[in-house]
Amino acid sequence: MALSVTARLSPAANNILFLSFASILATGFFMLPGKPDNTYQSAAPVAVIAPDCAKAKGIAKVVCLSDNFKAMLNAEQLAKLQLPYSKADAQKWSNLPATFPTAKRIGIKFGDLTPEQLQAAMALLKEVSGTAANEGYDEMQQLRNADDYLAIKKSSDYGSGHFYMALLGTPSASGTFEIQYGGHHTAFANTYKDGLLIGATPSFRGAEPFGKFEQNGRSNEPMVQEHAAFAAILASLTPEQQQAARLTNTFRDVVLGPNKDGQFPATPLGIKCGTLSAAQKKLVIAAINTYTDDIVEKDAAVYLKKYTKELDNTYLSFTGTTDFVTRNDYMRLDGPSLWLEYVSQNGVVYAGIHPHSVWRDKTTDYGGN
Amino acid sequence: MPLPELESAVDHPITNITTDPFFRLYFAQHIRAFTGGDNWRTTITSVKVTNARDAAVGKYQQVELTFKLTPVNAADLRKFTFAYDVILHQVVTHEALVLLQQDWYNGINEESAARVIGTIKLDVPSGKIYPLDISLEKGSAWKGFVSMLKLGMQHIKEGTDHLLFLIVLLLPAMLIAKNKNWGSFGGLKYSLTNLIKIITAFTIGHSITLLLCASGWLTVPSQPIEVLIACSILVSAAHAVRPLFPGREVYIAGGFGLIHGMAFASVLAGLDLNVSTLALSILGFNLGIELMQLFIILIIAPWLILLSKTRVYQWFRVPAAILAGVAALGWIVERVNGKSNAITLALNNITPYAPRLIILLAIAACLFSIKLNSRQPVDSHK
């Protein structure tokens, strides 16, 4: 009997027993299990479309892929991913690394996903993004690779594991929902209503390192198309046009980044695109195209049509040097609906510059909500 | 402010910012305050470049600027317009965050989180930079006093080293020393008298130096004081294992109390209190320290007394004292070389579990005194 055994122990042994028991108990308090956290991937995840969704099209496919991803999550993960639709949550995006205290993101962290869950998440992102090279889904992948590059070279504060996704409202062919995805230098916000895309913004893209780099088994060069398109506009301006378009202030970042919703200037600055030559207008449209191409073709065409129609009443302004590769070089397109900013910011991790850029739409940011 | 931001804002080389008259003038021009039509006087106190570090960003340089704004009429101190556009006048993506870091009459000091008053930034729709209207509540002496009381309590609650010194000193206070060893329980009256004497001596000790240092009559460097505090734990831990100064604990408590008081004073010194509020601050802070100290002793001492009546006590006292000694060594090393070590890191992890450890102590004390009392009567030592 256990009791008699205890009774027979010498007092000293008894005390040692008690002490060791107490210390084991005490140690137990401190040994809380930690969660796995994969800061970065050594290879880019592949988007794997669930067989059941392969034949679906349009909104049905988006819903199918969302449902498939959700079905792979446990209750705790699902509660993080699937939230009710609210503008307050939709506004919680940032361009800063997730480890910055001011970068408030919601949703599920990619570093907490299993490889299979990650593949399903990427399949959903691919389905709602553009297919052009170095735009849309390809650009997203490259920006994840850029952060993995920083994670390896600089600090575990970076990395594609620090990216988040949230579904605000239940994806469905009826009703409102937003697919929100983002991380360092990326903010993606597709808002759907009754099966239609009613908002593709605020959309933030930035890149560091800027220029060619190898990561996750491929060569990457995100944002170079955007940069080249803006530089081409600037190069085409006559000295008189430059003077009219030039801003006197200095911009070290975009003006309407996160937490700056609905704050468009009352009076647009710069030169009216209606005064530009046909060739120059083409260059402006080409620049806008590097943003609209981030969403699926059919929706991109709708936005591009609207912005083309409004082009004559869209203002172009810039500041800094005209080579457009010096720090604080900045350009803005401010139209009746369009808001586009591109800035060559100081390198943060590396010397040189790195771009920050935001695409907003004055009427359809957050789907007009 | 980050140095590159300032660089982008001024067309002037930043080579010797501390003495360059250009920057004195620049800052004075871009920092103003006024009440109605009365312009305050702006005095630039110091300008220097310091290194800052951020895990994600790495090292970067920042400009630290201190300045003083003096109103024409002292009554305007709580209501004025702050017109600040350093950097902002040119770099419109810059933002200036205005914090209220200290307002004694409203119970705001550095220890409690500073309050954000507002941000001065470009208003994009209008393209203008608006000055910040500042209007602070009047506050009261009572509010200030209560916040100092809370600060004192907080300081003891978080000041593991102060508590550990006192608790470890109390460990053998109920025992009678004999033949250079700790003997058995000295009786309830003996224990209580000893406890009260030690606590009172500690209180008198730290109150004296707190008053002297906080009022500026005595200035001491903080690092050696912190090291001495860690040493005080080592001494009391050694004494808890074997009696080093039996019967003279009161002097040790009082003496080291003087040292601990100097550390308490450094908290107040960091608040940069002005003369009018100093007396109330010292009183409130010290009272807070006493209250928290008394509370902690009240929840620990009964179990120590109970346990010290049993034979098990040595099995608690000695390991506890050794652990405290190890902690003290960890602190001594940390405070000498300025780097945290395995011991101090472990201590940071253990501290949150202190309440649970006290509960464990209470349970153990009850169990053992019931068990041993039922088996045999405790020898009463004459």
CSV table of N, CA and C in Angstrom, one decimal, chain B residues 3-72:
chain,number,residue,atom,x,y,z
B,3,LEU,N,18.0,61.2,-38.8
B,3,LEU,CA,18.9,62.1,-39.5
B,3,LEU,C,18.6,62.2,-41.0
B,4,PRO,N,18.4,61.1,-41.7
B,4,PRO,CA,18.1,61.3,-43.2
B,4,PRO,C,16.9,62.2,-43.5
B,5,GLU,N,15.9,62.1,-42.6
B,5,GLU,CA,14.7,63.0,-42.8
B,5,GLU,C,15.1,64.4,-42.7
B,6,LEU,N,16.0,64.8,-41.7
B,6,LEU,CA,16.4,66.2,-41.6
B,6,LEU,C,17.3,66.6,-42.8
B,7,GLU,N,18.1,65.6,-43.2
B,7,GLU,CA,19.0,65.8,-44.4
B,7,GLU,C,18.1,66.2,-45.6
B,8,SER,N,17.0,65.5,-45.8
B,8,SER,CA,16.1,65.8,-46.9
B,8,SER,C,15.4,67.1,-46.8
B,9,ALA,N,15.3,67.6,-45.6
B,9,ALA,CA,14.5,68.9,-45.4
B,9,ALA,C,15.3,70.1,-45.5
B,10,VAL,N,16.6,70.1,-45.2
B,10,VAL,CA,17.4,71.3,-45.2
B,10,VAL,C,18.5,71.2,-46.3
B,11,ASP,N,18.7,72.4,-46.9
B,11,ASP,CA,19.8,72.5,-48.0
B,11,ASP,C,21.1,73.0,-47.3
B,12,HIS,N,21.5,72.2,-46.4
B,12,HIS,CA,22.7,72.6,-45.6
B,12,HIS,C,23.4,71.3,-45.1
B,13,PRO,N,24.7,71.2,-45.2
B,13,PRO,CA,25.4,70.0,-44.8
B,13,PRO,C,25.3,69.8,-43.3
B,14,ILE,N,25.0,68.6,-42.9
B,14,ILE,CA,24.9,68.2,-41.5
B,14,ILE,C,26.3,67.7,-41.1
B,15,THR,N,27.2,68.5,-40.7
B,15,THR,CA,28.5,68.0,-40.3
B,15,THR,C,28.7,68.2,-38.9
B,16,ASN,N,28.4,69.4,-38.4
B,16,ASN,CA,28.6,69.7,-36.9
B,16,ASN,C,27.3,70.3,-36.3
B,17,ILE,N,26.3,69.4,-36.3
B,17,ILE,CA,25.0,69.9,-35.9
B,17,ILE,C,24.9,70.5,-34.5
B,18,THR,N,25.8,70.0,-33.6
B,18,THR,CA,25.7,70.4,-32.2
B,18,THR,C,26.1,71.9,-32.1
B,19,THR,N,27.0,72.4,-32.9
B,19,THR,CA,27.5,73.8,-32.7
B,19,THR,C,27.1,74.7,-33.9
B,20,ASP,N,26.8,74.1,-35.0
B,20,ASP,CA,26.4,74.9,-36.2
B,20,ASP,C,25.3,75.8,-35.9
B,21,PRO,N,25.6,77.2,-36.0
B,21,PRO,CA,24.5,78.1,-35.7
B,21,PRO,C,23.3,78.0,-36.7
B,22,PHE,N,23.6,77.5,-37.9
B,22,PHE,CA,22.5,77.3,-38.8
B,22,PHE,C,21.3,76.5,-38.2
B,23,PHE,N,21.7,75.5,-37.5
B,23,PHE,CA,20.6,74.6,-37.0
B,23,PHE,C,19.9,75.2,-35.8
B,24,ARG,N,20.7,75.9,-35.0
B,24,ARG,CA,20.0,76.6,-33.8
B,24,ARG,C,18.9,77.5,-34.4
B,25,LEU,N,19.3,78.2,-35.4
B,25,LEU,CA,18.3,79.2,-36.0
B,25,LEU,C,17.2,78.4,-36.7
B,26,TYR,N,17.6,77.4,-37.4
B,26,TYR,CA,16.5,76.6,-38.1
B,26,TYR,C,15.5,76.0,-37.1
B,27,PHE,N,16.0,75.4,-36.1
B,27,PHE,CA,15.0,74.8,-35.1
B,27,PHE,C,14.2,75.9,-34.4
B,28,ALA,N,14.8,77.0,-34.1
B,28,ALA,CA,14.1,78.1,-33.4
B,28,ALA,C,13.0,78.7,-34.3
B,29,GLN,N,13.3,78.7,-35.6
B,29,GLN,CA,12.3,79.2,-36.6
B,29,GLN,C,11.1,78.2,-36.8
B,30,HIS,N,11.4,76.9,-36.6
B,30,HIS,CA,10.3,76.0,-36.9
B,30,HIS,C,9.7,75.4,-35.6
B,31,ILE,N,10.0,75.9,-34.5
B,31,ILE,CA,9.4,75.4,-33.2
B,31,ILE,C,8.9,76.7,-32.5
B,32,ARG,N,7.6,76.8,-32.5
B,32,ARG,CA,7.0,78.0,-31.8
B,32,ARG,C,5.7,77.5,-31.0
B,33,ALA,N,5.4,78.4,-30.0
B,33,ALA,CA,4.2,78.2,-29.3
B,33,ALA,C,3.6,79.5,-29.0
B,34,PHE,N,2.3,79.6,-29.0
B,34,PHE,CA,1.7,80.9,-28.6
B,34,PHE,C,0.3,80.6,-28.0
B,35,THR,N,-0.1,81.6,-27.2
B,35,THR,CA,-1.4,81.6,-26.6
B,35,THR,C,-2.1,82.9,-27.1
B,36,GLY,N,-3.1,82.8,-27.8
B,36,GLY,CA,-3.8,84.0,-28.4
B,36,GLY,C,-2.7,84.6,-29.3
B,37,GLY,N,-2.5,85.9,-29.0
B,37,GLY,CA,-1.5,86.6,-29.8
B,37,GLY,C,-0.1,86.6,-29.2
B,38,ASP,N,0.0,86.0,-28.0
B,38,ASP,CA,1.3,86.0,-27.2
B,38,ASP,C,2.2,84.9,-27.7
B,39,ASN,N,3.3,85.3,-28.3
B,39,ASN,CA,4.3,84.3,-28.7
B,39,ASN,C,5.2,83.9,-27.5
B,40,TRP,N,5.4,82.6,-27.3
B,40,TRP,CA,6.2,82.1,-26.3
B,40,TRP,C,7.7,82.3,-26.7
B,41,ARG,N,8.6,82.2,-25.7
B,41,ARG,CA,10.0,82.2,-26.1
B,41,ARG,C,10.5,80.8,-26.4
B,42,THR,N,11.2,80.6,-27.5
B,42,THR,CA,11.8,79.3,-27.8
B,42,THR,C,13.3,79.3,-27.5
B,43,THR,N,13.7,78.4,-26.7
B,43,THR,CA,15.1,78.2,-26.4
B,43,THR,C,15.6,76.8,-26.8
B,44,ILE,N,16.6,76.8,-27.7
B,44,ILE,CA,17.1,75.5,-28.1
B,44,ILE,C,18.2,75.1,-27.0
B,45,THR,N,17.9,74.0,-26.3
B,45,THR,CA,18.8,73.7,-25.2
B,45,THR,C,20.0,72.8,-25.7
B,46,SER,N,19.7,71.8,-26.5
B,46,SER,CA,20.8,71.0,-27.0
B,46,SER,C,20.4,70.3,-28.3
B,47,VAL,N,21.4,70.1,-29.1
B,47,VAL,CA,21.2,69.3,-30.4
B,47,VAL,C,22.4,68.3,-30.5
B,48,LYS,N,22.0,67.1,-30.7
B,48,LYS,CA,23.1,66.1,-30.9
B,48,LYS,C,22.6,64.9,-31.7
B,49,VAL,N,23.6,64.3,-32.3
B,49,VAL,CA,23.3,63.1,-33.2
B,49,VAL,C,23.6,61.9,-32.4
B,50,THR,N,22.7,60.9,-32.3
B,50,THR,CA,22.9,59.7,-31.5
B,50,THR,C,22.6,58.5,-32.4
B,51,ASN,N,23.2,57.4,-32.0
B,51,ASN,CA,22.9,56.1,-32.7
B,51,ASN,C,21.7,55.4,-32.2
B,52,ALA,N,20.9,54.9,-33.1
B,52,ALA,CA,19.7,54.2,-32.6
B,52,ALA,C,19.8,52.8,-33.3
B,53,ARG,N,19.1,51.9,-32.8
B,53,ARG,CA,19.1,50.5,-33.4
B,53,ARG,C,17.7,49.9,-33.4
B,54,ASP,N,17.5,49.2,-34.5
B,54,ASP,CA,16.2,48.6,-34.6
B,54,ASP,C,16.4,47.2,-35.2
B,55,ALA,N,15.8,46.2,-34.7
B,55,ALA,CA,16.1,44.8,-35.2
B,55,ALA,C,15.9,44.7,-36.7
B,56,ALA,N,14.8,45.3,-37.2
B,56,ALA,CA,14.5,45.1,-38.6
B,56,ALA,C,15.4,46.0,-39.5
B,57,VAL,N,15.6,47.2,-39.0
B,57,VAL,CA,16.2,48.3,-39.8
B,57,VAL,C,17.7,48.2,-39.6
B,58,GLY,N,18.2,47.8,-38.4
B,58,GLY,CA,19.6,47.9,-38.1
B,58,GLY,C,19.9,49.2,-37.5
B,59,LYS,N,21.2,49.6,-37.6
B,59,LYS,CA,21.6,50.9,-37.0
B,59,LYS,C,21.2,52.0,-37.9
B,60,TYR,N,20.8,53.1,-37.2
B,60,TYR,CA,20.6,54.3,-37.9
B,60,TYR,C,20.9,55.5,-37.0
B,61,GLN,N,21.1,56.7,-37.6
B,61,GLN,CA,21.4,57.9,-36.8
B,61,GLN,C,20.2,58.7,-36.6
B,62,GLN,N,20.1,59.3,-35.5
B,62,GLN,CA,18.9,60.2,-35.2
B,62,GLN,C,19.4,61.5,-34.6
B,63,VAL,N,18.6,62.5,-34.7
B,63,VAL,CA,19.0,63.8,-34.1
B,63,VAL,C,18.1,64.0,-32.9
B,64,GLU,N,18.8,64.2,-31.8
B,64,GLU,CA,18.1,64.4,-30.5
B,64,GLU,C,18.1,65.9,-30.2
B,65,LEU,N,17.0,66.5,-30.1
B,65,LEU,CA,16.9,67.9,-29.9
B,65,LEU,C,16.1,68.2,-28.6
B,66,THR,N,16.6,69.1,-27.7
B,66,THR,CA,15.8,69.5,-26.6
B,66,THR,C,15.7,71.0,-26.6
B,67,PHE,N,14.5,71.4,-26.3
B,67,PHE,CA,14.2,72.8,-26.4
B,67,PHE,C,13.2,73.2,-25.3
B,68,LYS,N,13.1,74.4,-25.0
B,68,LYS,CA,12.2,74.9,-23.9
B,68,LYS,C,11.3,76.0,-24.5
B,69,LEU,N,10.1,75.9,-24.2
B,69,LEU,CA,9.1,77.0,-24.6
B,69,LEU,C,8.6,77.7,-23.3
B,70,THR,N,8.8,79.0,-23.3
B,70,THR,CA,8.4,79.7,-22.1
B,70,THR,C,7.3,80.7,-22.4
B,71,PRO,N,6.2,80.6,-21.7
B,71,PRO,CA,5.1,81.5,-22.0
B,71,PRO,C,5.3,82.8,-21.4
B,72,VAL,N,4.6,83.8,-21.9
B,72,VAL,CA,4.7,85.2,-21.4
B,72,VAL,C,4.0,85.2,-20.0
